[in-house]
């Protein structure tokens, strides 16, 4: 169904407002995104903006969503290399680069309560989940997928915020590499594991593929998933087999 001319015109006007506000945000920061400044840069009357956004916060939300959605779309289009661990590292590097290149947007998305309602942020987490899932299926995770996702997300956000708190000329960009390596040591095995090496890693890998096993009924898959979740959440101590002596 084609959009009516009036709707197309409204959409175009809204896009123009968001693009102009995004430019102001990138070059001058959130304080510069005022109704008067945006209206002047977009060559329109200030009341026009209020027909699309109730206040400055609503406009900033739309701008952050616009910029971050383009970034997430780019992440989604990146082809898998065939090495899930290398793809995870590439995603980490993209995340750090985005945060340092777009400090104002990153600040908006990580503000308490604001990023939680962002569809683009949710889509970005889905990309991370998919990458972690491939690592799990390859037998390389020593923790559950959920724990790995939470650790990577928290470490990535914290690393960017820590670097942004330092003047650009004083930033130690090696911090991002050091944080990634430390985190990977806590969630990855050195190589695809055998049952005797790490029962937890095997359980995590099996859990990743269990929903796709065609020979099981839905009830059987659900029961298997429950057992594996229990095994993943209650790992044996390193160096033990999980069997009684």
Short mmCIF file of N, CA, C and O in Angstrom, two decimals, residues 10-83:
data_model
loop_
_atom_site.label_atom_id
_atom_site.label_comp_id
_atom_site.label_asym_id
_atom_site.label_seq_id
_atom_site.Cartn_x
_atom_site.Cartn_y
_atom_site.Cartn_z
N UNK A 10 5.42 14.18 5.59
CA UNK A 10 5.71 14.17 7.04
C UNK A 10 6.94 13.33 7.33
O UNK A 10 7.79 13.72 8.15
N UNK A 11 7.05 12.18 6.67
CA UNK A 11 8.21 11.32 6.87
C UNK A 11 9.49 12.03 6.45
O UNK A 11 10.52 11.96 7.16
N UNK A 12 9.43 12.72 5.33
CA UNK A 12 10.61 13.43 4.83
C UNK A 12 11.02 14.55 5.78
O UNK A 12 12.21 14.76 6.05
N UNK A 13 10.02 15.26 6.30
CA UNK A 13 10.30 16.35 7.24
C UNK A 13 10.92 15.81 8.52
O UNK A 13 11.89 16.35 9.05
N UNK A 14 10.37 14.69 9.02
CA UNK A 14 10.91 14.09 10.24
C UNK A 14 12.35 13.63 10.03
O UNK A 14 13.21 13.84 10.89
N UNK A 15 12.61 13.01 8.89
CA UNK A 15 13.98 12.57 8.58
C UNK A 15 14.93 13.76 8.55
O UNK A 15 16.05 13.67 9.03
N UNK A 16 14.48 14.87 7.96
CA UNK A 16 15.31 16.07 7.87
C UNK A 16 15.65 16.58 9.27
O UNK A 16 16.80 16.92 9.57
N UNK A 17 14.68 16.59 10.16
CA UNK A 17 14.90 17.05 11.54
C UNK A 17 15.92 16.16 12.24
O UNK A 17 16.86 16.64 12.88
N UNK A 18 15.74 14.85 12.11
CA UNK A 18 16.63 13.90 12.78
C UNK A 18 18.05 14.00 12.24
O UNK A 18 19.03 13.98 12.99
N UNK A 19 18.20 14.13 10.92
CA UNK A 19 19.52 14.22 10.32
C UNK A 19 20.25 15.49 10.76
O UNK A 19 21.45 15.47 11.07
N UNK A 20 19.53 16.60 10.80
CA UNK A 20 20.14 17.86 11.23
C UNK A 20 20.53 17.77 12.70
O UNK A 20 21.63 18.18 13.10
N UNK A 21 19.65 17.21 13.53
CA UNK A 21 19.95 17.07 14.95
C UNK A 21 21.14 16.13 15.17
O UNK A 21 21.97 16.35 16.06
N UNK A 22 21.22 15.09 14.35
CA UNK A 22 22.34 14.15 14.45
C UNK A 22 23.66 14.84 14.15
O UNK A 22 24.67 14.60 14.81
N UNK A 23 23.65 15.70 13.15
CA UNK A 23 24.87 16.45 12.81
C UNK A 23 25.29 17.36 13.96
O UNK A 23 26.47 17.44 14.30
N UNK A 24 24.31 18.04 14.57
CA UNK A 24 24.62 18.90 15.71
C UNK A 24 25.15 18.07 16.89
O UNK A 24 26.08 18.49 17.58
N UNK A 25 24.55 16.91 17.10
CA UNK A 25 24.98 16.04 18.20
C UNK A 25 26.41 15.58 18.00
O UNK A 25 27.22 15.59 18.94
N UNK A 26 26.75 15.18 16.77
CA UNK A 26 28.10 14.70 16.49
C UNK A 26 29.14 15.79 16.65
O UNK A 26 30.23 15.56 17.18
N UNK A 27 28.83 16.98 16.17
CA UNK A 27 29.84 18.04 16.13
C UNK A 27 29.90 18.89 17.39
O UNK A 27 30.97 19.40 17.74
N UNK A 28 28.76 19.02 18.11
CA UNK A 28 28.74 19.94 19.24
C UNK A 28 28.25 19.33 20.55
O UNK A 28 28.34 19.96 21.60
N UNK A 29 27.71 18.11 20.50
CA UNK A 29 27.26 17.46 21.72
C UNK A 29 25.79 17.68 22.02
O UNK A 29 25.13 18.50 21.36
N UNK A 30 25.25 16.97 23.03
CA UNK A 30 23.82 17.04 23.34
C UNK A 30 23.31 18.44 23.67
O UNK A 30 22.17 18.78 23.36
N UNK A 31 24.17 19.26 24.32
CA UNK A 31 23.73 20.60 24.72
C UNK A 31 23.37 21.47 23.52
O UNK A 31 22.60 22.43 23.64
N UNK A 32 23.92 21.13 22.34
CA UNK A 32 23.67 21.94 21.14
C UNK A 32 22.36 21.58 20.46
O UNK A 32 21.88 22.32 19.59
N UNK A 33 21.77 20.45 20.83
CA UNK A 33 20.55 20.00 20.17
C UNK A 33 19.35 20.66 20.85
O UNK A 33 18.62 20.05 21.64
N UNK A 34 19.15 21.94 20.56
CA UNK A 34 18.00 22.67 21.06
C UNK A 34 16.99 22.83 19.92
O UNK A 34 17.35 22.72 18.74
N UNK A 35 15.75 23.08 20.29
CA UNK A 35 14.71 23.26 19.28
C UNK A 35 15.06 24.40 18.33
O UNK A 35 14.93 24.28 17.11
N UNK A 36 15.55 25.51 18.89
CA UNK A 36 15.89 26.67 18.07
C UNK A 36 17.04 26.35 17.12
O UNK A 36 16.97 26.69 15.93
N UNK A 37 18.09 25.68 17.63
CA UNK A 37 19.24 25.38 16.78
C UNK A 37 18.88 24.41 15.67
O UNK A 37 19.30 24.57 14.52
N UNK A 38 18.10 23.38 15.99
CA UNK A 38 17.70 22.40 14.98
C UNK A 38 16.81 23.05 13.94
O UNK A 38 16.98 22.82 12.73
N UNK A 39 15.86 23.87 14.38
CA UNK A 39 14.96 24.54 13.44
C UNK A 39 15.73 25.45 12.50
O UNK A 39 15.48 25.49 11.28
N UNK A 40 16.68 26.19 13.05
CA UNK A 40 17.48 27.10 12.22
C UNK A 40 18.31 26.33 11.20
O UNK A 40 18.36 26.69 10.03
N UNK A 41 18.95 25.23 11.64
CA UNK A 41 19.78 24.45 10.73
C UNK A 41 18.95 23.74 9.67
O UNK A 41 19.40 23.54 8.54
N UNK A 42 17.72 23.36 10.04
CA UNK A 42 16.85 22.66 9.10
C UNK A 42 16.02 23.63 8.24
O UNK A 42 15.24 23.19 7.39
N UNK A 43 16.17 24.91 8.52
CA UNK A 43 15.45 25.96 7.77
C UNK A 43 13.94 25.78 7.86
O UNK A 43 13.22 25.71 6.86
N UNK A 44 13.48 25.69 9.12
CA UNK A 44 12.04 25.56 9.37
C UNK A 44 11.70 26.28 10.66
O UNK A 44 12.59 26.69 11.41
N UNK A 45 10.43 26.46 10.92
CA UNK A 45 9.99 27.12 12.14
C UNK A 45 10.06 26.15 13.32
O UNK A 45 9.80 24.95 13.18
N UNK A 46 10.41 26.67 14.49
CA UNK A 46 10.53 25.82 15.68
C UNK A 46 9.26 25.03 15.99
O UNK A 46 9.34 23.85 16.36
N UNK A 47 8.06 25.61 15.85
CA UNK A 47 6.84 24.83 16.15
C UNK A 47 6.71 23.57 15.30
O UNK A 47 6.05 22.61 15.72
N UNK A 48 7.34 23.56 14.12
CA UNK A 48 7.27 22.37 13.28
C UNK A 48 7.86 21.17 13.98
O UNK A 48 7.35 20.05 13.88
N UNK A 49 8.94 21.38 14.72
CA UNK A 49 9.62 20.27 15.41
C UNK A 49 8.70 19.66 16.45
O UNK A 49 8.68 18.43 16.65
N UNK A 50 7.91 20.50 17.13
CA UNK A 50 7.02 19.99 18.17
C UNK A 50 5.86 19.17 17.61
O UNK A 50 5.18 18.48 18.37
N UNK A 51 5.65 19.24 16.32
CA UNK A 51 4.63 18.38 15.73
C UNK A 51 5.14 16.95 15.58
O UNK A 51 4.35 16.03 15.33
N UNK A 52 6.45 16.75 15.73
CA UNK A 52 7.05 15.42 15.60
C UNK A 52 7.63 14.90 16.92
O UNK A 52 7.64 13.70 17.17
N UNK A 53 8.13 15.81 17.76
CA UNK A 53 8.77 15.42 19.01
C UNK A 53 8.26 16.32 20.14
O UNK A 53 8.29 17.54 20.01
N UNK A 54 7.83 15.67 21.22
CA UNK A 54 7.22 16.45 22.29
C UNK A 54 8.23 17.29 23.06
O UNK A 54 7.88 18.33 23.64
N UNK A 55 9.50 16.85 23.11
CA UNK A 55 10.51 17.62 23.82
C UNK A 55 11.90 17.23 23.31
O UNK A 55 12.04 16.39 22.42
N UNK A 56 12.91 17.84 23.91
CA UNK A 56 14.28 17.59 23.48
C UNK A 56 14.69 16.14 23.71
O UNK A 56 15.38 15.55 22.88
N UNK A 57 14.26 15.56 24.82
CA UNK A 57 14.63 14.17 25.10
C UNK A 57 14.08 13.23 24.03
O UNK A 57 14.77 12.27 23.62
N UNK A 58 12.86 13.47 23.59
CA UNK A 58 12.27 12.63 22.54
C UNK A 58 13.06 12.76 21.24
O UNK A 58 13.28 11.78 20.52
N UNK A 59 13.51 13.98 20.95
CA UNK A 59 14.31 14.19 19.74
C UNK A 59 15.67 13.49 19.87
O UNK A 59 16.13 12.84 18.92
N UNK A 60 16.29 13.60 21.04
CA UNK A 60 17.58 12.95 21.25
C UNK A 60 17.45 11.43 21.14
O UNK A 60 18.33 10.75 20.60
N UNK A 61 16.35 10.89 21.66
CA UNK A 61 16.10 9.45 21.53
C UNK A 61 16.06 9.04 20.07
O UNK A 61 16.64 8.03 19.66
N UNK A 62 15.35 9.82 19.27
CA UNK A 62 15.21 9.51 17.84
C UNK A 62 16.56 9.61 17.12
O UNK A 62 16.87 8.79 16.24
N UNK A 63 17.35 10.59 17.51
CA UNK A 63 18.67 10.77 16.88
C UNK A 63 19.58 9.60 17.23
O UNK A 63 20.26 9.03 16.36
N UNK A 64 19.63 9.24 18.51
CA UNK A 64 20.47 8.12 18.94
C UNK A 64 20.04 6.84 18.22
O UNK A 64 20.88 6.05 17.77
N UNK A 65 18.74 6.64 18.11
CA UNK A 65 18.22 5.46 17.43
C UNK A 65 18.63 5.45 15.96
O UNK A 65 19.04 4.42 15.41
N UNK A 66 18.56 6.60 15.32
CA UNK A 66 18.90 6.74 13.90
C UNK A 66 20.37 6.36 13.65
O UNK A 66 20.69 5.58 12.74
N UNK A 67 21.27 6.89 14.47
CA UNK A 67 22.70 6.65 14.29
C UNK A 67 23.05 5.21 14.64
O UNK A 67 23.78 4.52 13.91
N UNK A 68 22.51 4.72 15.77
CA UNK A 68 22.86 3.37 16.21
C UNK A 68 22.26 2.31 15.30
O UNK A 68 22.86 1.26 15.08
N UNK A 69 21.08 2.57 14.76
CA UNK A 69 20.45 1.61 13.85
C UNK A 69 21.31 1.41 12.60
O UNK A 69 21.43 0.28 12.10
N UNK A 70 21.91 2.48 12.10
CA UNK A 70 22.79 2.36 10.94
C UNK A 70 24.01 1.52 11.27
O UNK A 70 24.47 0.69 10.47
N UNK A 71 24.54 1.69 12.48
CA UNK A 71 25.70 0.90 12.93
C UNK A 71 25.34 -0.57 13.04
O UNK A 71 26.07 -1.44 12.57
N UNK A 72 24.19 -0.88 13.66
CA UNK A 72 23.77 -2.26 13.83
C UNK A 72 23.53 -2.93 12.49
O UNK A 72 23.88 -4.09 12.27
N UNK A 73 22.94 -2.18 11.55
CA UNK A 73 22.71 -2.72 10.21
C UNK A 73 24.03 -3.11 9.56
O UNK A 73 24.13 -4.15 8.89
N UNK A 74 25.06 -2.31 9.78
CA UNK A 74 26.38 -2.63 9.24
C UNK A 74 26.96 -3.89 9.87
O UNK A 74 27.57 -4.70 9.18
N UNK A 75 26.75 -4.07 11.18
CA UNK A 75 27.22 -5.28 11.86
C UNK A 75 26.52 -6.51 11.31
O UNK A 75 27.13 -7.57 11.13
N UNK A 76 25.23 -6.37 11.05
CA UNK A 76 24.44 -7.51 10.58
C UNK A 76 24.89 -7.95 9.20
O UNK A 76 24.86 -9.14 8.87
N UNK A 77 25.34 -7.00 8.38
CA UNK A 77 25.72 -7.32 7.01
C UNK A 77 27.11 -7.94 6.90
O UNK A 77 27.47 -8.47 5.85
N UNK A 78 27.90 -7.85 7.98
CA UNK A 78 29.25 -8.42 7.94
C UNK A 78 29.15 -9.94 7.85
O UNK A 78 28.47 -10.59 8.64
N UNK A 79 29.81 -10.52 6.85
CA UNK A 79 29.73 -11.96 6.64
C UNK A 79 30.57 -12.72 7.68
O UNK A 79 31.59 -12.23 8.16
N UNK A 80 30.08 -13.92 8.03
CA UNK A 80 30.83 -14.77 8.94
C UNK A 80 32.13 -15.20 8.28
O UNK A 80 32.14 -15.56 7.11
N UNK A 81 33.21 -15.20 9.06
CA UNK A 81 34.50 -15.58 8.51
C UNK A 81 34.70 -17.10 8.52
O UNK A 81 35.63 -17.61 7.90
N UNK A 82 33.82 -17.80 9.24
CA UNK A 82 34.02 -19.23 9.42
C UNK A 82 34.71 -19.55 10.73
O UNK A 82 34.76 -20.70 11.16
N UNK A 83 35.24 -18.53 11.39
CA UNK A 83 35.88 -18.68 12.70
C UNK A 83 35.05 -17.87 13.70
O UNK A 83 35.15 -16.64 13.75
#
